[in-house]
Short mmCIF file of C-alpha atoms in Angstrom, two decimals:
data_model
loop_
_atom_site.label_atom_id
_atom_site.label_comp_id
_atom_site.label_asym_id
_atom_site.label_seq_id
_atom_site.Cartn_x
_atom_site.Cartn_y
_atom_site.Cartn_z
CA UNK A 1 0.35 -0.61 0.09
CA UNK A 2 0.97 3.22 -1.07
CA UNK A 3 0.85 6.92 0.19
CA UNK A 4 2.00 10.38 0.41
CA UNK A 5 1.77 11.42 3.94
CA UNK A 6 1.20 9.21 7.03
CA UNK A 7 0.77 10.51 9.87
CA UNK A 8 1.31 8.97 13.10
CA UNK A 9 -0.73 10.18 16.24
CA UNK A 10 -4.20 11.37 15.80
CA UNK A 11 -4.66 14.48 17.21
CA UNK A 12 -5.86 18.50 16.98
CA UNK A 13 -1.89 18.69 14.95
CA UNK A 14 -2.16 14.94 13.25
CA UNK A 15 -5.56 15.63 12.02
CA UNK A 16 -4.66 18.88 10.89
CA UNK A 17 -2.39 17.76 9.19
CA UNK A 18 -3.54 15.73 7.48
CA UNK A 19 -6.37 17.66 6.52
CA UNK A 20 -4.90 20.39 5.27
CA UNK A 21 -2.97 17.47 2.94
CA UNK A 22 -5.73 15.91 1.88
CA UNK A 23 -7.33 19.07 1.17
CA UNK A 24 -4.51 19.36 -1.31
CA UNK A 25 -4.81 16.31 -2.92
CA UNK A 26 -2.64 14.47 -1.25
CA UNK A 27 -3.06 10.11 -0.47
CA UNK A 28 -2.82 10.38 3.54
CA UNK A 29 -2.25 8.05 6.13
CA UNK A 30 -3.17 8.58 10.14
CA UNK A 31 -2.61 6.10 12.91
CA UNK A 32 -4.15 6.32 16.19
CA UNK A 33 -3.72 4.22 18.91
CA UNK A 34 -6.45 4.74 20.62
CA UNK A 35 -10.53 3.77 20.04
CA UNK A 36 -11.48 7.29 18.95
CA UNK A 37 -8.96 10.42 17.30
CA UNK A 38 -8.58 13.42 19.39
CA UNK A 39 -6.63 13.61 21.70
CA UNK A 40 -6.84 16.10 24.25
CA UNK A 41 -10.15 17.40 21.98
CA UNK A 42 -12.19 14.58 22.67
CA UNK A 43 -14.82 14.71 25.17
CA UNK A 44 -16.10 11.52 27.63
CA UNK A 45 -18.69 10.69 29.58
CA UNK A 46 -19.47 10.10 33.50
CA UNK A 47 -22.79 10.32 35.50
CA UNK A 48 -24.51 11.08 32.24
CA UNK A 49 -22.25 14.53 32.05
CA UNK A 50 -20.42 14.71 28.94
CA UNK A 51 -17.39 16.39 30.04
CA UNK A 52 -14.64 18.53 28.77
CA UNK A 53 -11.03 16.58 28.48
CA UNK A 54 -8.93 19.65 27.32
CA UNK A 55 -9.71 21.92 24.52
CA UNK A 56 -12.82 23.61 26.23
CA UNK A 57 -12.60 27.09 24.68
CA UNK A 58 -10.39 28.24 21.64
CA UNK A 59 -8.29 31.18 21.04
CA UNK A 60 -10.02 32.71 17.32
CA UNK A 61 -8.37 36.02 16.48
CA UNK A 62 -8.60 38.10 13.40
CA UNK A 63 -8.01 37.33 9.64
CA UNK A 64 -3.99 38.81 9.73
CA UNK A 65 -3.82 38.18 13.13
CA UNK A 66 -4.56 34.22 13.76
CA UNK A 67 -3.46 31.70 11.35
CA UNK A 68 -6.09 30.05 11.92
CA UNK A 69 -8.98 31.41 10.37
CA UNK A 70 -6.97 30.94 7.10
CA UNK A 71 -7.40 27.67 7.89
CA UNK A 72 -10.97 27.90 8.96
CA UNK A 73 -12.04 28.52 5.28
CA UNK A 74 -9.07 26.74 3.44
CA UNK A 75 -10.74 23.42 4.76
CA UNK A 76 -14.99 24.66 5.13
CA UNK A 77 -14.97 24.03 8.96
CA UNK A 78 -17.38 26.43 9.19
CA UNK A 79 -20.02 23.79 7.19
CA UNK A 80 -19.23 21.39 9.95
CA UNK A 81 -18.33 22.62 13.21
CA UNK A 82 -20.55 26.04 14.78
CA UNK A 83 -18.18 28.01 16.45
CA UNK A 84 -19.95 30.07 19.87
CA UNK A 85 -18.46 33.49 21.40
CA UNK A 86 -18.07 33.56 24.88
CA UNK A 87 -19.25 37.05 26.05
CA UNK A 88 -15.72 37.32 27.48
CA UNK A 89 -12.45 36.49 28.33
CA UNK A 90 -11.92 34.58 31.69
CA UNK A 91 -12.41 35.46 35.18
CA UNK A 92 -9.88 35.41 37.67
CA UNK A 93 -9.58 35.74 41.55
CA UNK A 94 -6.34 37.60 43.24
CA UNK A 95 -6.52 37.64 46.60
CA UNK A 96 -9.85 37.79 47.64
CA UNK A 97 -10.07 40.32 44.86
CA UNK A 98 -12.73 39.57 41.47
CA UNK A 99 -10.89 40.93 37.72
CA UNK A 100 -14.08 39.82 34.23
CA UNK A 101 -12.17 40.33 32.01
CA UNK A 102 -14.14 41.50 28.96
CA UNK A 103 -13.90 39.93 25.03
CA UNK A 104 -12.36 42.79 23.15
CA UNK A 105 -8.75 44.18 22.54
CA UNK A 106 -9.77 47.51 23.68
CA UNK A 107 -12.92 46.20 25.84
CA UNK A 108 -10.32 45.03 27.63
CA UNK A 109 -7.77 47.60 27.41
CA UNK A 110 -9.98 49.73 28.87
CA UNK A 111 -10.60 47.16 31.61
CA UNK A 112 -7.93 46.84 33.14
CA UNK A 113 -6.68 51.01 33.05
CA UNK A 114 -9.51 51.63 35.07
CA UNK A 115 -8.06 48.66 37.74
CA UNK A 116 -5.17 49.88 37.64
CA UNK A 117 -4.90 53.50 36.76
CA UNK A 118 -1.32 54.13 37.84
CA UNK A 119 -0.36 51.05 35.10
CA UNK A 120 -2.00 52.73 31.50
CA UNK A 121 1.76 53.28 29.29
CA UNK A 122 2.76 49.19 31.04
CA UNK A 123 -0.39 47.84 29.55
CA UNK A 124 -0.92 50.47 26.69
CA UNK A 125 2.88 49.14 25.84
CA UNK A 126 1.44 45.49 26.67
CA UNK A 127 -1.31 45.22 24.37
CA UNK A 128 0.70 46.90 21.47
CA UNK A 129 3.76 44.94 21.36
CA UNK A 130 1.31 41.55 21.46
CA UNK A 131 -0.69 43.19 18.59
CA UNK A 132 3.67 43.31 16.93
CA UNK A 133 4.24 40.04 17.33
CA UNK A 134 0.54 38.74 16.47
CA UNK A 135 0.71 40.02 13.14
CA UNK A 136 4.38 39.13 12.45
CA UNK A 137 3.14 34.95 13.92
CA UNK A 138 -0.85 35.44 12.17
CA UNK A 139 0.63 34.59 8.44
CA UNK A 140 3.23 32.45 7.97
CA UNK A 141 5.09 33.42 3.78
CA UNK A 142 4.44 29.40 2.20
CA UNK A 143 0.31 30.99 2.48
CA UNK A 144 0.57 34.37 1.64
CA UNK A 145 -0.77 35.82 -1.91
CA UNK A 146 0.75 36.86 -3.62
CA UNK A 147 0.76 40.53 -3.07
CA UNK A 148 1.65 39.21 1.06
CA UNK A 149 4.42 36.80 -0.28
CA UNK A 150 6.10 40.26 -2.27
CA UNK A 151 5.17 42.34 0.72
CA UNK A 152 7.25 40.23 2.92
CA UNK A 153 10.47 40.97 3.09
CA UNK A 154 9.65 44.38 3.54
CA UNK A 155 7.25 44.50 6.15
CA UNK A 156 7.27 40.56 7.80
CA UNK A 157 10.66 39.69 7.55
CA UNK A 158 12.67 42.16 9.35
CA UNK A 159 10.42 41.60 12.34
CA UNK A 160 10.76 37.88 12.25
CA UNK A 161 14.91 38.51 11.99
CA UNK A 162 13.90 40.40 15.40
CA UNK A 163 12.60 38.24 17.56
CA UNK A 164 14.40 35.46 16.61
CA UNK A 165 17.91 37.71 17.76
CA UNK A 166 15.79 39.70 20.83
CA UNK A 167 13.77 36.11 22.27
CA UNK A 168 13.00 36.57 25.55
CA UNK A 169 10.50 34.75 28.22
CA UNK A 170 7.12 36.40 29.81
CA UNK A 171 7.85 37.08 31.99
CA UNK A 172 11.12 39.45 31.60
CA UNK A 173 8.46 41.13 29.03
CA UNK A 174 6.18 41.94 31.84
CA UNK A 175 8.75 43.03 34.48
CA UNK A 176 10.46 45.13 31.74
CA UNK A 177 6.20 47.02 31.39
CA UNK A 178 4.30 46.58 34.55
CA UNK A 179 5.43 46.85 37.70
CA UNK A 180 2.32 45.84 39.61
CA UNK A 181 2.61 42.17 40.84
CA UNK A 182 -1.13 42.03 41.12
CA UNK A 183 -1.67 43.51 36.66
CA UNK A 184 1.82 40.25 36.05
CA UNK A 185 -0.70 37.48 36.43
CA UNK A 186 -3.29 39.24 35.82
CA UNK A 187 -2.69 39.49 31.61
CA UNK A 188 -0.74 35.62 33.20
CA UNK A 189 -3.10 34.23 34.51
CA UNK A 190 -3.63 31.18 32.02
CA UNK A 191 0.17 30.23 32.10
CA UNK A 192 -1.29 26.92 33.21
CA UNK A 193 -2.60 26.45 29.65
CA UNK A 194 1.46 26.10 28.69
CA UNK A 195 4.07 26.07 31.55
CA UNK A 196 4.37 27.40 35.76
CA UNK A 197 6.89 29.43 34.26
CA UNK A 198 7.51 32.51 33.12
CA UNK A 199 11.23 32.77 33.30
CA UNK A 200 10.91 30.04 30.84
CA UNK A 201 7.67 30.10 29.25
CA UNK A 202 8.86 31.62 25.38
CA UNK A 203 6.83 35.73 24.61
CA UNK A 204 6.26 34.22 21.77
CA UNK A 205 4.01 31.51 22.69
CA UNK A 206 2.57 33.33 24.89
CA UNK A 207 2.17 36.73 22.75
CA UNK A 208 0.99 35.19 19.60
CA UNK A 209 -2.51 33.28 21.65
CA UNK A 210 -2.95 36.02 24.09
CA UNK A 211 -4.57 38.52 21.41
CA UNK A 212 -6.34 36.05 19.53
CA UNK A 213 -7.86 35.03 22.82
CA UNK A 214 -8.56 39.18 24.08
CA UNK A 215 -9.53 39.67 19.78
CA UNK A 216 -12.03 36.09 20.12
CA UNK A 217 -12.97 33.78 22.46
CA UNK A 218 -14.42 30.80 21.44
CA UNK A 219 -16.40 27.30 22.33
CA UNK A 220 -17.28 24.25 19.86
CA UNK A 221 -20.72 23.35 19.76
CA UNK A 222 -21.44 20.24 20.33
CA UNK A 223 -17.56 19.77 22.56
CA UNK A 224 -13.89 19.85 20.62
CA UNK A 225 -14.49 16.67 20.05
CA UNK A 226 -16.42 17.84 16.82
CA UNK A 227 -14.17 19.79 15.99
CA UNK A 228 -11.95 16.17 15.75
CA UNK A 229 -14.37 14.34 13.93
CA UNK A 230 -14.84 17.23 11.54
CA UNK A 231 -10.91 16.36 10.24
CA UNK A 232 -10.62 12.48 10.43
CA UNK A 233 -14.01 13.45 7.71
CA UNK A 234 -12.36 16.15 5.05
CA UNK A 235 -9.72 13.45 5.54
CA UNK A 236 -11.47 10.44 4.60
CA UNK A 237 -14.00 12.44 2.34
CA UNK A 238 -10.76 13.95 -0.01
CA UNK A 239 -9.26 10.02 -0.11
CA UNK A 240 -7.30 9.47 3.06
CA UNK A 241 -8.08 6.72 6.05
CA UNK A 242 -8.39 6.95 9.07
CA UNK A 243 -7.06 4.21 11.07
CA UNK A 244 -7.68 3.98 15.08
CA UNK A 245 -6.19 0.49 17.92
CA UNK A 246 -3.31 1.41 16.14
CA UNK A 247 -0.42 1.80 17.32
CA UNK A 248 3.07 2.15 14.47
CA UNK A 249 5.73 -0.75 15.61
CA UNK A 250 8.87 0.93 13.48
CA UNK A 251 9.55 3.65 11.19
CA UNK A 252 11.01 2.32 7.79
CA UNK A 253 14.21 4.33 6.98
CA UNK A 254 15.51 4.35 3.27
CA UNK A 255 19.25 5.55 3.41
CA UNK A 256 18.47 8.73 6.08
CA UNK A 257 14.73 9.31 4.30
CA UNK A 258 11.55 7.79 6.08
CA UNK A 259 10.16 5.70 3.16
CA UNK A 260 6.53 4.68 5.60
CA UNK A 261 5.64 2.65 8.41
CA UNK A 262 4.98 -1.28 10.05
CA UNK A 263 1.49 -1.33 12.42
CA UNK A 264 -0.56 -3.42 14.58
CA UNK A 265 -4.11 -3.54 14.42
CA UNK A 266 -5.30 -3.89 18.69
CA UNK A 267 -8.44 -5.47 16.95
CA UNK A 268 -7.17 -8.54 14.38
CA UNK A 269 -2.77 -8.16 15.83
CA UNK A 270 -2.21 -8.10 12.02
CA UNK A 271 0.92 -6.45 11.40
CA UNK A 272 0.45 -3.65 7.91
CA UNK A 273 3.44 -2.61 6.47
CA UNK A 274 2.60 0.15 4.70
CA UNK A 275 5.20 2.48 2.03
CA UNK A 276 5.41 6.38 1.69
CA UNK A 277 6.55 9.28 0.46
CA UNK A 278 6.22 11.72 3.93
CA UNK A 279 6.08 10.34 7.44
CA UNK A 280 4.29 12.99 10.33
CA UNK A 281 4.92 11.79 13.99
CA UNK A 282 2.74 13.48 16.10
CA UNK A 283 3.89 11.69 18.95
CA UNK A 284 6.39 12.38 21.06
CA UNK A 285 9.56 12.62 20.59
CA UNK A 286 11.32 10.67 22.60
CA UNK A 287 8.03 7.86 21.53
CA UNK A 288 8.69 7.97 18.79
CA UNK A 289 13.09 7.98 18.98
CA UNK A 290 13.20 4.93 21.55
CA UNK A 291 10.30 2.66 19.83
CA UNK A 292 9.89 3.04 15.96
CA UNK A 293 13.01 4.71 14.36
CA UNK A 294 16.76 2.27 14.81
CA UNK A 295 19.43 4.30 17.25
CA UNK A 296 21.89 5.61 14.91
CA UNK A 297 18.99 7.90 13.20
CA UNK A 298 17.53 8.99 16.74
CA UNK A 299 17.73 12.96 17.19
CA UNK A 300 20.13 13.75 20.20
CA UNK A 301 19.75 17.24 21.03
CA UNK A 302 16.95 15.25 22.43
CA UNK A 303 19.03 14.56 25.62
CA UNK A 304 19.28 17.11 27.16
CA UNK A 305 15.81 17.75 27.93
CA UNK A 306 13.72 16.66 30.63
CA UNK A 307 11.04 13.96 30.73
CA UNK A 308 8.13 15.81 33.05
CA UNK A 309 4.28 16.24 33.85
CA UNK A 310 2.71 18.73 31.58
CA UNK A 311 -0.36 19.08 32.55
CA UNK A 312 -2.23 17.20 35.43
CA UNK A 313 -6.08 17.45 35.05
CA UNK A 314 -9.19 16.57 38.19
CA UNK A 315 -12.22 16.48 37.02
CA UNK A 316 -14.98 16.85 39.51
CA UNK A 317 -18.41 15.82 38.88
CA UNK A 318 -21.18 18.22 41.11
CA UNK A 319 -24.28 17.22 41.73
CA UNK A 320 -26.12 20.52 42.32
CA UNK A 321 -25.61 22.74 38.98
CA UNK A 322 -22.99 25.16 39.46
CA UNK A 323 -24.36 27.79 37.19
CA UNK A 324 -27.49 28.46 39.07
CA UNK A 325 -25.20 28.51 42.08
CA UNK A 326 -22.37 30.64 40.65
CA UNK A 327 -24.90 32.70 38.25
CA UNK A 328 -22.70 35.77 37.57
CA UNK A 329 -19.59 33.87 36.77
CA UNK A 330 -17.07 34.08 33.54
CA UNK A 331 -17.41 30.35 31.71
CA UNK A 332 -13.87 30.51 32.50
CA UNK A 333 -12.49 31.21 35.82
CA UNK A 334 -8.46 31.78 37.33
CA UNK A 335 -7.42 31.57 40.74
CA UNK A 336 -4.47 32.75 41.45
CA UNK A 337 -3.38 31.93 45.35
CA UNK A 338 0.91 33.16 44.95
CA UNK A 339 1.26 36.82 45.49
CA UNK A 340 4.58 36.82 42.74
CA UNK A 341 4.94 36.76 39.46
CA UNK A 342 6.42 33.50 39.31
CA UNK A 343 6.55 29.88 39.31
CA UNK A 344 3.77 28.72 40.80
CA UNK A 345 0.24 26.67 40.92
CA UNK A 346 -3.14 27.78 39.81
CA UNK A 347 -6.47 26.19 39.28
CA UNK A 348 -8.76 26.40 37.06
CA UNK A 349 -12.31 26.29 36.89
CA UNK A 350 -15.08 26.03 33.93
CA UNK A 351 -18.33 26.43 34.55
#
């Protein structure tokens, strides 16, 4: 069996890559070890309640600032899923004070200035740099139209070079703009989505997502699994194949180039060999290099990294409906339990 691309892992990254390639006319095989695709973008049921595994809310910014806009248009996802706008970005509880940050950059900026008037200059600078960073990273060159590509070397490329050679952590950037620790915590309240230490977390990851959260916090109707299923459908509708309950045993490498995979069907116990022009790994690098390729092809740079827990989630089901008890709470609520912008734990709740 021959494919243009084989994708190992059916999380959102693998599904998106597969959907784009399939839509562009490539023959795609996606292999997922779980009985369902989606990874963190799935829903499970307990006590007759549907619970989001992870992707309960999605940032969805403006055209030119959020590449997902172009991606959704290309895949025509609006025909398969519905995005529901949220009236606010989130609630933040900090030392018995509650801050409700509204949706929209200008609204959020005005709100934060009203709460922290002594930091007006820093708040304006923060949002200006957020916007500049999101604009720079919002559309990459290979996906631009002719006019955008023509102007890229003059407008965006110098910014990309500047950012590349001037990389800073989120903590460093906030310290350089804001003096009030409480405000720093509020601006970086959803750190737990990405990291546990702002002084080790890249500013660019923070800025790109944060700007788009302010401009468009969305809930996927029916839950995030609706998005995962839609992406899988696009692969199949365009001649591709999605295999679940299958594990890749080996990536076939010839002369330093991946040429296919050998995978095992957990249901039938059958081992299947498939060939392809490309193999895309949407799985843990350690899983790939320790279990699927020969030692001589291992990426030695991985030895510098230490394995750790990226996220620990506790799901709690209440007997009462929390929307009846906490009528004025935002969809997402963060509780800060420290007084400084430093390595810390946060409590996050979804209502």
